[in-house]
PDB file of C-alpha atoms in Angstrom:
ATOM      1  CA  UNK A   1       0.000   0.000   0.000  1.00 63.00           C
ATOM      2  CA  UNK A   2       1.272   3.074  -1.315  1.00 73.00           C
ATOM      3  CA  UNK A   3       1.871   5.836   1.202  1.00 83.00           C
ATOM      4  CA  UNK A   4       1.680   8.626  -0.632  1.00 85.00           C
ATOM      5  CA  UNK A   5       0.093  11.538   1.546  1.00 86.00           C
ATOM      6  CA  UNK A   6      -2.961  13.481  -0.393  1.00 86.00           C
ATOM      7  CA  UNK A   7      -1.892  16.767  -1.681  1.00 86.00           C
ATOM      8  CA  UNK A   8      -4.394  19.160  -0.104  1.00 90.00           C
ATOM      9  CA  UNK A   9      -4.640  23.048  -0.243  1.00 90.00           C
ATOM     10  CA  UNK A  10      -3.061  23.206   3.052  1.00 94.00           C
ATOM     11  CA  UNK A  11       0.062  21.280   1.841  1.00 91.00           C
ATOM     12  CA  UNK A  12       0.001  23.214  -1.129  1.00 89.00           C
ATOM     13  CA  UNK A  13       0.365  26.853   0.624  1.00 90.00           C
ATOM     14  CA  UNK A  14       3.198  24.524   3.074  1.00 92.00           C
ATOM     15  CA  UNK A  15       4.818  23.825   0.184  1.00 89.00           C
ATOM     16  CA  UNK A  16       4.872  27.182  -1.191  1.00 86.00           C
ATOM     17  CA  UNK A  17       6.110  28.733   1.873  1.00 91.00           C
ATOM     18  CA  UNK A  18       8.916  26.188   2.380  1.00 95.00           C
ATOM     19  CA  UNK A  19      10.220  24.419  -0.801  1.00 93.00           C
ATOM     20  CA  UNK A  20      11.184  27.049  -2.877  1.00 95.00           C
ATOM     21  CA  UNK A  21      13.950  29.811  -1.804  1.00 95.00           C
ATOM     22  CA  UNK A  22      13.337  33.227  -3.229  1.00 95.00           C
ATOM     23  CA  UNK A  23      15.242  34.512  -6.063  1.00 97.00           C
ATOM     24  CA  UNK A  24      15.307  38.187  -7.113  1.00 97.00           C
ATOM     25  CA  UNK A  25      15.412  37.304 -11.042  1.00 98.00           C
ATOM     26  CA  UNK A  26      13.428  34.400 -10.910  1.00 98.00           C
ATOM     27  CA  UNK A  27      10.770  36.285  -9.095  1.00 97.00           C
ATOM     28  CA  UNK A  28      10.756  39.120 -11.648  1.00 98.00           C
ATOM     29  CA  UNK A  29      10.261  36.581 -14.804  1.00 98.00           C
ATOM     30  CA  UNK A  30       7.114  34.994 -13.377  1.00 97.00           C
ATOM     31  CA  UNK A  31       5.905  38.265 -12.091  1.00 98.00           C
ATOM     32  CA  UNK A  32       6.234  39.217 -15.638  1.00 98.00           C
ATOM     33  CA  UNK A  33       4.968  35.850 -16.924  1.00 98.00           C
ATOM     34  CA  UNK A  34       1.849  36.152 -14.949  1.00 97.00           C
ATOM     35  CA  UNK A  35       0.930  39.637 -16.445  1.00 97.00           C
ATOM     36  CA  UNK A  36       0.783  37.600 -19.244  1.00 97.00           C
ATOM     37  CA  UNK A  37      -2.862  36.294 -18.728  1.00 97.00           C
ATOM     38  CA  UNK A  38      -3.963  32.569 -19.258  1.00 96.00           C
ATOM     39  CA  UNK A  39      -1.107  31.960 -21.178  1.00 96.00           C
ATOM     40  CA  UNK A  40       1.078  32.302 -17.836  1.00 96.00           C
ATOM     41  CA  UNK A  41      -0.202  28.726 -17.135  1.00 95.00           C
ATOM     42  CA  UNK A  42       2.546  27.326 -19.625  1.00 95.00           C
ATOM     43  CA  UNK A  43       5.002  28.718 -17.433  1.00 97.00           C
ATOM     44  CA  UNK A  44       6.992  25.814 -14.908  1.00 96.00           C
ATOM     45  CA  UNK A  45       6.539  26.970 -11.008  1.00 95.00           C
ATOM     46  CA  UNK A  46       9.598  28.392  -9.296  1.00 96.00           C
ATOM     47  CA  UNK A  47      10.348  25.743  -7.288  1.00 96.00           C
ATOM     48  CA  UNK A  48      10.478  23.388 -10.750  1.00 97.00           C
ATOM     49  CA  UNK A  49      13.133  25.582 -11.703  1.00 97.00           C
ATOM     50  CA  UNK A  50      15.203  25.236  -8.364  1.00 97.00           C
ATOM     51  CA  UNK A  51      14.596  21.644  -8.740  1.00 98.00           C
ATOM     52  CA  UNK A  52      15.883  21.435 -12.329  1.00 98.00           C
ATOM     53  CA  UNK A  53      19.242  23.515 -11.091  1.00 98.00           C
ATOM     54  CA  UNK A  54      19.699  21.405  -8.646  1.00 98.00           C
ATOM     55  CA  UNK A  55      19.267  18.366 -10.891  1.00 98.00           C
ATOM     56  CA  UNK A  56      21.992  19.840 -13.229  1.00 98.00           C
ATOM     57  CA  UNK A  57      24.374  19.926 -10.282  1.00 98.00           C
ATOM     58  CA  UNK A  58      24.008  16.685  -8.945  1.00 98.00           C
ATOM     59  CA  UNK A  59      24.308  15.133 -12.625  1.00 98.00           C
ATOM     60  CA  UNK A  60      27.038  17.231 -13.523  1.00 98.00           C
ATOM     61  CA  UNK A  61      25.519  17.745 -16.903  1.00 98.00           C
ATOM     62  CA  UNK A  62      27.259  19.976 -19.165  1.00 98.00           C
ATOM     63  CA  UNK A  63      24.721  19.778 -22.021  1.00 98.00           C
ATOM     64  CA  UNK A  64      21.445  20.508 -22.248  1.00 98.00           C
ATOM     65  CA  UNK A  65      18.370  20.342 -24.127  1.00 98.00           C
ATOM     66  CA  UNK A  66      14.709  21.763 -23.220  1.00 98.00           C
ATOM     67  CA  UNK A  67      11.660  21.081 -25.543  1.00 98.00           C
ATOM     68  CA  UNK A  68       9.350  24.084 -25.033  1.00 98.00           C
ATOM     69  CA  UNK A  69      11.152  27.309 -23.840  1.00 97.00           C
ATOM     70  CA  UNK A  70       8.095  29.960 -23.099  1.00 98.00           C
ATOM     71  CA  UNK A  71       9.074  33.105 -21.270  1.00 98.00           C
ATOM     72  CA  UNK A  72      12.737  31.387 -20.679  1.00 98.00           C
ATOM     73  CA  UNK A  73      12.432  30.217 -16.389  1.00 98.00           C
ATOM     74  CA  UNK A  74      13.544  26.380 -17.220  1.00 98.00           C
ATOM     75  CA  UNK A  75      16.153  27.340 -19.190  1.00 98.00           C
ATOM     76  CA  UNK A  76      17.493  29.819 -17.191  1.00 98.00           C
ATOM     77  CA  UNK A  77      17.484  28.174 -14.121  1.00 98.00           C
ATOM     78  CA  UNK A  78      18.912  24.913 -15.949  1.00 98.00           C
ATOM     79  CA  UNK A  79      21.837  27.245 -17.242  1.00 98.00           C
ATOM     80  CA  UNK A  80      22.506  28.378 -13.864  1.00 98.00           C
ATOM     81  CA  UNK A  81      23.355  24.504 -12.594  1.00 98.00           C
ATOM     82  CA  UNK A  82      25.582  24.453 -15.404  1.00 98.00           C
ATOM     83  CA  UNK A  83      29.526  24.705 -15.560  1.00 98.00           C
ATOM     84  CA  UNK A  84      31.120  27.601 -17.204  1.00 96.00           C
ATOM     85  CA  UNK A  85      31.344  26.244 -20.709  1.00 97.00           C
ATOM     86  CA  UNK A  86      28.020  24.343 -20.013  1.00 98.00           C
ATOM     87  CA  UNK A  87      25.069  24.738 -22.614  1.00 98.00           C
ATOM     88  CA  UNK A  88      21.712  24.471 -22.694  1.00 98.00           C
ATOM     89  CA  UNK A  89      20.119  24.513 -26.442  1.00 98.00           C
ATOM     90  CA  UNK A  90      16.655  25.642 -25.908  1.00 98.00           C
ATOM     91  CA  UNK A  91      14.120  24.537 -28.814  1.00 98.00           C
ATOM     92  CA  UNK A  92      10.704  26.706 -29.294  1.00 98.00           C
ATOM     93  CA  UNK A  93       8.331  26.553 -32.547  1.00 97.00           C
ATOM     94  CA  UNK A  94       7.587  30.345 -31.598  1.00 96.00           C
ATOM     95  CA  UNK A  95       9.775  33.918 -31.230  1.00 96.00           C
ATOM     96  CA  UNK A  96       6.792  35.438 -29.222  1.00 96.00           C
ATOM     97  CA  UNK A  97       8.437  35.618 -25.823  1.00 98.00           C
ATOM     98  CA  UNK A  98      11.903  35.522 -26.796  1.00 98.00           C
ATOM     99  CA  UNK A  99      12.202  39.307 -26.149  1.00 98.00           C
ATOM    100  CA  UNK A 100      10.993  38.388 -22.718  1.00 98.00           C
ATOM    101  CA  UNK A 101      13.463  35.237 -22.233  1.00 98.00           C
ATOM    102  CA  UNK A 102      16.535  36.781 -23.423  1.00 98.00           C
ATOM    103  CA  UNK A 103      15.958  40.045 -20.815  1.00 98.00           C
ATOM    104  CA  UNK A 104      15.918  37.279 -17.895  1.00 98.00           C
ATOM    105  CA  UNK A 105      19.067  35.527 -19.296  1.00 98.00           C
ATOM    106  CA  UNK A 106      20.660  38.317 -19.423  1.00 98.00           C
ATOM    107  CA  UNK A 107      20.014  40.019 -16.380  1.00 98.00           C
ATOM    108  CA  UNK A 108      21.018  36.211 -14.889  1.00 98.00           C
ATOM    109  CA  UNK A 109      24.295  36.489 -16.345  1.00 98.00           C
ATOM    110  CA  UNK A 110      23.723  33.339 -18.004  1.00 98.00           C
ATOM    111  CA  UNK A 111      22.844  34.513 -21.746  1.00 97.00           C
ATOM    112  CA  UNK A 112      26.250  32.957 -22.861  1.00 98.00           C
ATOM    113  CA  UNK A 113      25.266  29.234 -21.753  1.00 98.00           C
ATOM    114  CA  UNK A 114      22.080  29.125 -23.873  1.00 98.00           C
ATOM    115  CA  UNK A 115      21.795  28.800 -27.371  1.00 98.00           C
ATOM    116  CA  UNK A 116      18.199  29.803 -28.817  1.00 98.00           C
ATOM    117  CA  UNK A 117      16.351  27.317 -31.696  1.00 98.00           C
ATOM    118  CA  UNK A 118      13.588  28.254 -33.318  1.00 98.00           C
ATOM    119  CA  UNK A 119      11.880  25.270 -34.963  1.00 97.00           C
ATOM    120  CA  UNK A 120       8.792  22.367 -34.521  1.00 97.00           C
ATOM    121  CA  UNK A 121      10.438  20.285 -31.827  1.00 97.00           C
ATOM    122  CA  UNK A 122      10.211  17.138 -33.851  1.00 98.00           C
ATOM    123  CA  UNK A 123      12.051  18.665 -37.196  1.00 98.00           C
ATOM    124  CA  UNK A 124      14.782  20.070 -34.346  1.00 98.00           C
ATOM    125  CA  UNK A 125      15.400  17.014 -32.828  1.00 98.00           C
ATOM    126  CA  UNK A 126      15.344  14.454 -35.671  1.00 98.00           C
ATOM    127  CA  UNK A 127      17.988  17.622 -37.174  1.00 98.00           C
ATOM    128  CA  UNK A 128      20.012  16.740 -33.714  1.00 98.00           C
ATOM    129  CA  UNK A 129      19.841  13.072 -34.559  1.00 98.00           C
ATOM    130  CA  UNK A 130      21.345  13.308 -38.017  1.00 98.00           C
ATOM    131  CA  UNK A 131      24.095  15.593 -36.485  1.00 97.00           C
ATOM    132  CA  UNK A 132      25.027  12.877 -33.635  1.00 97.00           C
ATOM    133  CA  UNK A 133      24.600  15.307 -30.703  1.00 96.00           C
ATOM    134  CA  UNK A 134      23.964  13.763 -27.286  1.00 98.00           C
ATOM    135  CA  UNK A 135      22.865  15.464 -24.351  1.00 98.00           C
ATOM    136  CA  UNK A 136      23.693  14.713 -20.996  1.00 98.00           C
ATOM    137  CA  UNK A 137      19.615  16.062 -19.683  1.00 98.00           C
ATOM    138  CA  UNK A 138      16.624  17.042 -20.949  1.00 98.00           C
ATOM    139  CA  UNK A 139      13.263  18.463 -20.173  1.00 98.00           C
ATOM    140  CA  UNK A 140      10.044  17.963 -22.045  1.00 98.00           C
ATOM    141  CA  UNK A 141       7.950  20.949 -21.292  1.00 98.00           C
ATOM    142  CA  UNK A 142       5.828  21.728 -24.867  1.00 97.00           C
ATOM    143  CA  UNK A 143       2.935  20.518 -26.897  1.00 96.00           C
ATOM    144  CA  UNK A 144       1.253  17.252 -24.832  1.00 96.00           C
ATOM    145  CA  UNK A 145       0.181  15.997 -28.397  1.00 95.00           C
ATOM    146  CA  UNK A 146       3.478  15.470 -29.281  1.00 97.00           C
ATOM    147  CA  UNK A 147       4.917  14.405 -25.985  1.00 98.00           C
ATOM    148  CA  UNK A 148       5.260  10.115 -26.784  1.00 98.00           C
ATOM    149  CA  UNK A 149       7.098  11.140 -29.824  1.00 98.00           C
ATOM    150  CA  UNK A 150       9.479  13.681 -27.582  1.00 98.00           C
ATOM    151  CA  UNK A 151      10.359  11.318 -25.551  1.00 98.00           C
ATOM    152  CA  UNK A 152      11.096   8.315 -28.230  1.00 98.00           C
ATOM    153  CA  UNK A 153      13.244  10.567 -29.822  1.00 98.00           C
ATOM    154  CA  UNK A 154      14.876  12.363 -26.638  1.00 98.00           C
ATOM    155  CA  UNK A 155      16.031   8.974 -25.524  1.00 98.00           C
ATOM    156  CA  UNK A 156      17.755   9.143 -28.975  1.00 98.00           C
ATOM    157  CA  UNK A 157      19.829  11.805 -28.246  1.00 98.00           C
ATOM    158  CA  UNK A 158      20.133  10.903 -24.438  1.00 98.00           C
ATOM    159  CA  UNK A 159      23.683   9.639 -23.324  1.00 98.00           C
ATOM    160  CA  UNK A 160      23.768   6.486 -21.227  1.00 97.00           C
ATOM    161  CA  UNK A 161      22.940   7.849 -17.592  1.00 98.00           C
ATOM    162  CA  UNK A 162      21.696  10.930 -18.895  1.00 98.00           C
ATOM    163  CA  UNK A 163      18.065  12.078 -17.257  1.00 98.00           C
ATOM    164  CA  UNK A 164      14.551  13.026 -19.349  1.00 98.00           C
ATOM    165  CA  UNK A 165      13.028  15.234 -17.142  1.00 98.00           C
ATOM    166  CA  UNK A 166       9.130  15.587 -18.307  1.00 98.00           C
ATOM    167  CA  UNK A 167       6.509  18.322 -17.064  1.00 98.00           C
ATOM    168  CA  UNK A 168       2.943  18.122 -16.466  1.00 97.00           C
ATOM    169  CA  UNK A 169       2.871  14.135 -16.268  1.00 97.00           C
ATOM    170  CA  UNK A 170      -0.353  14.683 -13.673  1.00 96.00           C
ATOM    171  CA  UNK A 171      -2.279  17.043 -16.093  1.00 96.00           C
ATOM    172  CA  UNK A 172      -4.108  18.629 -13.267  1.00 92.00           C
ATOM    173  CA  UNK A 173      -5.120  15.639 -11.973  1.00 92.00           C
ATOM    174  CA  UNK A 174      -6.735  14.392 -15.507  1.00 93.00           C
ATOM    175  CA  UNK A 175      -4.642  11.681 -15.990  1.00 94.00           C
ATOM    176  CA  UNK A 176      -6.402  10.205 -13.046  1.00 91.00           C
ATOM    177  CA  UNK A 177      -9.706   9.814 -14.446  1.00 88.00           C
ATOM    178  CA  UNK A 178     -10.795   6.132 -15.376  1.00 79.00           C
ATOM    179  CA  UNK A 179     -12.425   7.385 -18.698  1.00 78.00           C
ATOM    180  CA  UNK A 180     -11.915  10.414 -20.669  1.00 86.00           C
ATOM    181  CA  UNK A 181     -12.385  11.968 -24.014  1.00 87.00           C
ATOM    182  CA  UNK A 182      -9.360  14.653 -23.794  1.00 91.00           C
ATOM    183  CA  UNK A 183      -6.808  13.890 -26.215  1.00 93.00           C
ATOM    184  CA  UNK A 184      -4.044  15.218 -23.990  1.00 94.00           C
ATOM    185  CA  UNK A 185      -4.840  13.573 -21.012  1.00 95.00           C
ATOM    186  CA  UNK A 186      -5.483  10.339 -22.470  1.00 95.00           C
ATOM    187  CA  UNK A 187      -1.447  11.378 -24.402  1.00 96.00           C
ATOM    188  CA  UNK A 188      -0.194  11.678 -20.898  1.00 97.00           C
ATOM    189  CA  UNK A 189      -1.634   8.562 -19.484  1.00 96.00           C
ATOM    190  CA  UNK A 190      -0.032   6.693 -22.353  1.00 96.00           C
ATOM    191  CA  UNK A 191       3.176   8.269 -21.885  1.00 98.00           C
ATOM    192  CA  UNK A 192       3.519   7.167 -18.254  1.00 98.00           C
ATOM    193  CA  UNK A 193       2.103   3.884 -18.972  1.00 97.00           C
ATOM    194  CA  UNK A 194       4.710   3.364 -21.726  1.00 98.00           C
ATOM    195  CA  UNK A 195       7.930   4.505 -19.270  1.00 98.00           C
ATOM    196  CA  UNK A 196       6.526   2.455 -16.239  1.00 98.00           C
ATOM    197  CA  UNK A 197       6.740  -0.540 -18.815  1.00 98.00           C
ATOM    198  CA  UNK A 198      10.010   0.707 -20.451  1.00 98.00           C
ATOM    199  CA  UNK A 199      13.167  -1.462 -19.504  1.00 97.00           C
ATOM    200  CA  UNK A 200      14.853   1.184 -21.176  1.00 96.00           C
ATOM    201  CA  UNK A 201      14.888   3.297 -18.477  1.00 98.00           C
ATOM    202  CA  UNK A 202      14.583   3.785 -14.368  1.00 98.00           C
ATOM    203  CA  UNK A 203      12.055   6.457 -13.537  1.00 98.00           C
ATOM    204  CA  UNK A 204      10.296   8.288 -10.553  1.00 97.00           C
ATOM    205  CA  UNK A 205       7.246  10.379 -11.180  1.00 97.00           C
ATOM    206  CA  UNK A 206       6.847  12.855  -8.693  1.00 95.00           C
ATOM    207  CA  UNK A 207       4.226  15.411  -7.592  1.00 93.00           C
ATOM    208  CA  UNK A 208       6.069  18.297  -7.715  1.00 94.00           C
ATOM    209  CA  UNK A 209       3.431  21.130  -8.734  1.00 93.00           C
ATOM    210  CA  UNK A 210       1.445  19.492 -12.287  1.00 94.00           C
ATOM    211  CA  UNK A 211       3.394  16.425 -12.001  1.00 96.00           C
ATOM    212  CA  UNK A 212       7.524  15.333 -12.965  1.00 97.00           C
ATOM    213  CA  UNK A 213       8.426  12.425 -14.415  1.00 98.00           C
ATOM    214  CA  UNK A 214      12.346  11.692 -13.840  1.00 98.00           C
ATOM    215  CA  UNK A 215      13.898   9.407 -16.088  1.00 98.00           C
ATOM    216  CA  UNK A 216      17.247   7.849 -16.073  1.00 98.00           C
ATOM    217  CA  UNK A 217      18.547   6.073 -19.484  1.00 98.00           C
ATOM    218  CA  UNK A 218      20.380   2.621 -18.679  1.00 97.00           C
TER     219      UNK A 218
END
Protein backbone atom coordinates (compact mmCIF):
# COMPACT_ATOMS: atom_id res chain seq x y z
CA UNK A 1 0.00 0.00 0.00
CA UNK A 2 1.27 3.07 -1.32
CA UNK A 3 1.87 5.84 1.20
CA UNK A 4 1.68 8.63 -0.63
CA UNK A 5 0.09 11.54 1.55
CA UNK A 6 -2.96 13.48 -0.39
CA UNK A 7 -1.89 16.77 -1.68
CA UNK A 8 -4.39 19.16 -0.10
CA UNK A 9 -4.64 23.05 -0.24
CA UNK A 10 -3.06 23.21 3.05
CA UNK A 11 0.06 21.28 1.84
CA UNK A 12 0.00 23.21 -1.13
CA UNK A 13 0.37 26.85 0.62
CA UNK A 14 3.20 24.52 3.07
CA UNK A 15 4.82 23.83 0.18
CA UNK A 16 4.87 27.18 -1.19
CA UNK A 17 6.11 28.73 1.87
CA UNK A 18 8.92 26.19 2.38
CA UNK A 19 10.22 24.42 -0.80
CA UNK A 20 11.18 27.05 -2.88
CA UNK A 21 13.95 29.81 -1.80
CA UNK A 22 13.34 33.23 -3.23
CA UNK A 23 15.24 34.51 -6.06
CA UNK A 24 15.31 38.19 -7.11
CA UNK A 25 15.41 37.30 -11.04
CA UNK A 26 13.43 34.40 -10.91
CA UNK A 27 10.77 36.28 -9.10
CA UNK A 28 10.76 39.12 -11.65
CA UNK A 29 10.26 36.58 -14.80
CA UNK A 30 7.11 34.99 -13.38
CA UNK A 31 5.90 38.27 -12.09
CA UNK A 32 6.23 39.22 -15.64
CA UNK A 33 4.97 35.85 -16.92
CA UNK A 34 1.85 36.15 -14.95
CA UNK A 35 0.93 39.64 -16.44
CA UNK A 36 0.78 37.60 -19.24
CA UNK A 37 -2.86 36.29 -18.73
CA UNK A 38 -3.96 32.57 -19.26
CA UNK A 39 -1.11 31.96 -21.18
CA UNK A 40 1.08 32.30 -17.84
CA UNK A 41 -0.20 28.73 -17.13
CA UNK A 42 2.55 27.33 -19.63
CA UNK A 43 5.00 28.72 -17.43
CA UNK A 44 6.99 25.81 -14.91
CA UNK A 45 6.54 26.97 -11.01
CA UNK A 46 9.60 28.39 -9.30
CA UNK A 47 10.35 25.74 -7.29
CA UNK A 48 10.48 23.39 -10.75
CA UNK A 49 13.13 25.58 -11.70
CA UNK A 50 15.20 25.24 -8.36
CA UNK A 51 14.60 21.64 -8.74
CA UNK A 52 15.88 21.44 -12.33
CA UNK A 53 19.24 23.52 -11.09
CA UNK A 54 19.70 21.40 -8.65
CA UNK A 55 19.27 18.37 -10.89
CA UNK A 56 21.99 19.84 -13.23
CA UNK A 57 24.37 19.93 -10.28
CA UNK A 58 24.01 16.69 -8.94
CA UNK A 59 24.31 15.13 -12.62
CA UNK A 60 27.04 17.23 -13.52
CA UNK A 61 25.52 17.75 -16.90
CA UNK A 62 27.26 19.98 -19.16
CA UNK A 63 24.72 19.78 -22.02
CA UNK A 64 21.45 20.51 -22.25
CA UNK A 65 18.37 20.34 -24.13
CA UNK A 66 14.71 21.76 -23.22
CA UNK A 67 11.66 21.08 -25.54
CA UNK A 68 9.35 24.08 -25.03
CA UNK A 69 11.15 27.31 -23.84
CA UNK A 70 8.10 29.96 -23.10
CA UNK A 71 9.07 33.11 -21.27
CA UNK A 72 12.74 31.39 -20.68
CA UNK A 73 12.43 30.22 -16.39
CA UNK A 74 13.54 26.38 -17.22
CA UNK A 75 16.15 27.34 -19.19
CA UNK A 76 17.49 29.82 -17.19
CA UNK A 77 17.48 28.17 -14.12
CA UNK A 78 18.91 24.91 -15.95
CA UNK A 79 21.84 27.25 -17.24
CA UNK A 80 22.51 28.38 -13.86
CA UNK A 81 23.36 24.50 -12.59
CA UNK A 82 25.58 24.45 -15.40
CA UNK A 83 29.53 24.70 -15.56
CA UNK A 84 31.12 27.60 -17.20
CA UNK A 85 31.34 26.24 -20.71
CA UNK A 86 28.02 24.34 -20.01
CA UNK A 87 25.07 24.74 -22.61
CA UNK A 88 21.71 24.47 -22.69
CA UNK A 89 20.12 24.51 -26.44
CA UNK A 90 16.66 25.64 -25.91
CA UNK A 91 14.12 24.54 -28.81
CA UNK A 92 10.70 26.71 -29.29
CA UNK A 93 8.33 26.55 -32.55
CA UNK A 94 7.59 30.34 -31.60
CA UNK A 95 9.77 33.92 -31.23
CA UNK A 96 6.79 35.44 -29.22
CA UNK A 97 8.44 35.62 -25.82
CA UNK A 98 11.90 35.52 -26.80
CA UNK A 99 12.20 39.31 -26.15
CA UNK A 100 10.99 38.39 -22.72
CA UNK A 101 13.46 35.24 -22.23
CA UNK A 102 16.54 36.78 -23.42
CA UNK A 103 15.96 40.04 -20.81
CA UNK A 104 15.92 37.28 -17.89
CA UNK A 105 19.07 35.53 -19.30
CA UNK A 106 20.66 38.32 -19.42
CA UNK A 107 20.01 40.02 -16.38
CA UNK A 108 21.02 36.21 -14.89
CA UNK A 109 24.29 36.49 -16.35
CA UNK A 110 23.72 33.34 -18.00
CA UNK A 111 22.84 34.51 -21.75
CA UNK A 112 26.25 32.96 -22.86
CA UNK A 113 25.27 29.23 -21.75
CA UNK A 114 22.08 29.13 -23.87
CA UNK A 115 21.79 28.80 -27.37
CA UNK A 116 18.20 29.80 -28.82
CA UNK A 117 16.35 27.32 -31.70
CA UNK A 118 13.59 28.25 -33.32
CA UNK A 119 11.88 25.27 -34.96
CA UNK A 120 8.79 22.37 -34.52
CA UNK A 121 10.44 20.28 -31.83
CA UNK A 122 10.21 17.14 -33.85
CA UNK A 123 12.05 18.66 -37.20
CA UNK A 124 14.78 20.07 -34.35
CA UNK A 125 15.40 17.01 -32.83
CA UNK A 126 15.34 14.45 -35.67
CA UNK A 127 17.99 17.62 -37.17
CA UNK A 128 20.01 16.74 -33.71
CA UNK A 129 19.84 13.07 -34.56
CA UNK A 130 21.34 13.31 -38.02
CA UNK A 131 24.09 15.59 -36.48
CA UNK A 132 25.03 12.88 -33.63
CA UNK A 133 24.60 15.31 -30.70
CA UNK A 134 23.96 13.76 -27.29
CA UNK A 135 22.87 15.46 -24.35
CA UNK A 136 23.69 14.71 -21.00
CA UNK A 137 19.61 16.06 -19.68
CA UNK A 138 16.62 17.04 -20.95
CA UNK A 139 13.26 18.46 -20.17
CA UNK A 140 10.04 17.96 -22.04
CA UNK A 141 7.95 20.95 -21.29
CA UNK A 142 5.83 21.73 -24.87
CA UNK A 143 2.93 20.52 -26.90
CA UNK A 144 1.25 17.25 -24.83
CA UNK A 145 0.18 16.00 -28.40
CA UNK A 146 3.48 15.47 -29.28
CA UNK A 147 4.92 14.40 -25.99
CA UNK A 148 5.26 10.12 -26.78
CA UNK A 149 7.10 11.14 -29.82
CA UNK A 150 9.48 13.68 -27.58
CA UNK A 151 10.36 11.32 -25.55
CA UNK A 152 11.10 8.31 -28.23
CA UNK A 153 13.24 10.57 -29.82
CA UNK A 154 14.88 12.36 -26.64
CA UNK A 155 16.03 8.97 -25.52
CA UNK A 156 17.75 9.14 -28.98
CA UNK A 157 19.83 11.81 -28.25
CA UNK A 158 20.13 10.90 -24.44
CA UNK A 159 23.68 9.64 -23.32
CA UNK A 160 23.77 6.49 -21.23
CA UNK A 161 22.94 7.85 -17.59
CA UNK A 162 21.70 10.93 -18.90
CA UNK A 163 18.06 12.08 -17.26
CA UNK A 164 14.55 13.03 -19.35
CA UNK A 165 13.03 15.23 -17.14
CA UNK A 166 9.13 15.59 -18.31
CA UNK A 167 6.51 18.32 -17.06
CA UNK A 168 2.94 18.12 -16.47
CA UNK A 169 2.87 14.14 -16.27
CA UNK A 170 -0.35 14.68 -13.67
CA UNK A 171 -2.28 17.04 -16.09
CA UNK A 172 -4.11 18.63 -13.27
CA UNK A 173 -5.12 15.64 -11.97
CA UNK A 174 -6.74 14.39 -15.51
CA UNK A 175 -4.64 11.68 -15.99
CA UNK A 176 -6.40 10.21 -13.05
CA UNK A 177 -9.71 9.81 -14.45
CA UNK A 178 -10.80 6.13 -15.38
CA UNK A 179 -12.43 7.38 -18.70
CA UNK A 180 -11.91 10.41 -20.67
CA UNK A 181 -12.39 11.97 -24.01
CA UNK A 182 -9.36 14.65 -23.79
CA UNK A 183 -6.81 13.89 -26.22
CA UNK A 184 -4.04 15.22 -23.99
CA UNK A 185 -4.84 13.57 -21.01
CA UNK A 186 -5.48 10.34 -22.47
CA UNK A 187 -1.45 11.38 -24.40
CA UNK A 188 -0.19 11.68 -20.90
CA UNK A 189 -1.63 8.56 -19.48
CA UNK A 190 -0.03 6.69 -22.35
CA UNK A 191 3.18 8.27 -21.89
CA UNK A 192 3.52 7.17 -18.25
CA UNK A 193 2.10 3.88 -18.97
CA UNK A 194 4.71 3.36 -21.73
CA UNK A 195 7.93 4.51 -19.27
CA UNK A 196 6.53 2.46 -16.24
CA UNK A 197 6.74 -0.54 -18.81
CA UNK A 198 10.01 0.71 -20.45
CA UNK A 199 13.17 -1.46 -19.50
CA UNK A 200 14.85 1.18 -21.18
CA UNK A 201 14.89 3.30 -18.48
CA UNK A 202 14.58 3.78 -14.37
CA UNK A 203 12.05 6.46 -13.54
CA UNK A 204 10.30 8.29 -10.55
CA UNK A 205 7.25 10.38 -11.18
CA UNK A 206 6.85 12.85 -8.69
CA UNK A 207 4.23 15.41 -7.59
CA UNK A 208 6.07 18.30 -7.71
CA UNK A 209 3.43 21.13 -8.73
CA UNK A 210 1.44 19.49 -12.29
CA UNK A 211 3.39 16.43 -12.00
CA UNK A 212 7.52 15.33 -12.97
CA UNK A 213 8.43 12.43 -14.41
CA UNK A 214 12.35 11.69 -13.84
CA UNK A 215 13.90 9.41 -16.09
CA UNK A 216 17.25 7.85 -16.07
CA UNK A 217 18.55 6.07 -19.48
CA UNK A 218 20.38 2.62 -18.68
Amino acid sequence: MSTQIEITKDIVNYLSSYSYRSDKIIDELVAETRNLGDISEMQIAPEQGQFLELLVKLSRSKLCLEIGRFTGLSSLCMAKGLPNDGKVYSIDNSEEFLGIAKKYWEKAKVNNKIESILGQGINVLNELINKKKFFDLIFIDADKNNYITYYNLSLKLLKTNGLIVIDNVLWGGDVAQKSTENKSTNIIHSLNKKILNDNKVEFSLLPLADGISLIRKK
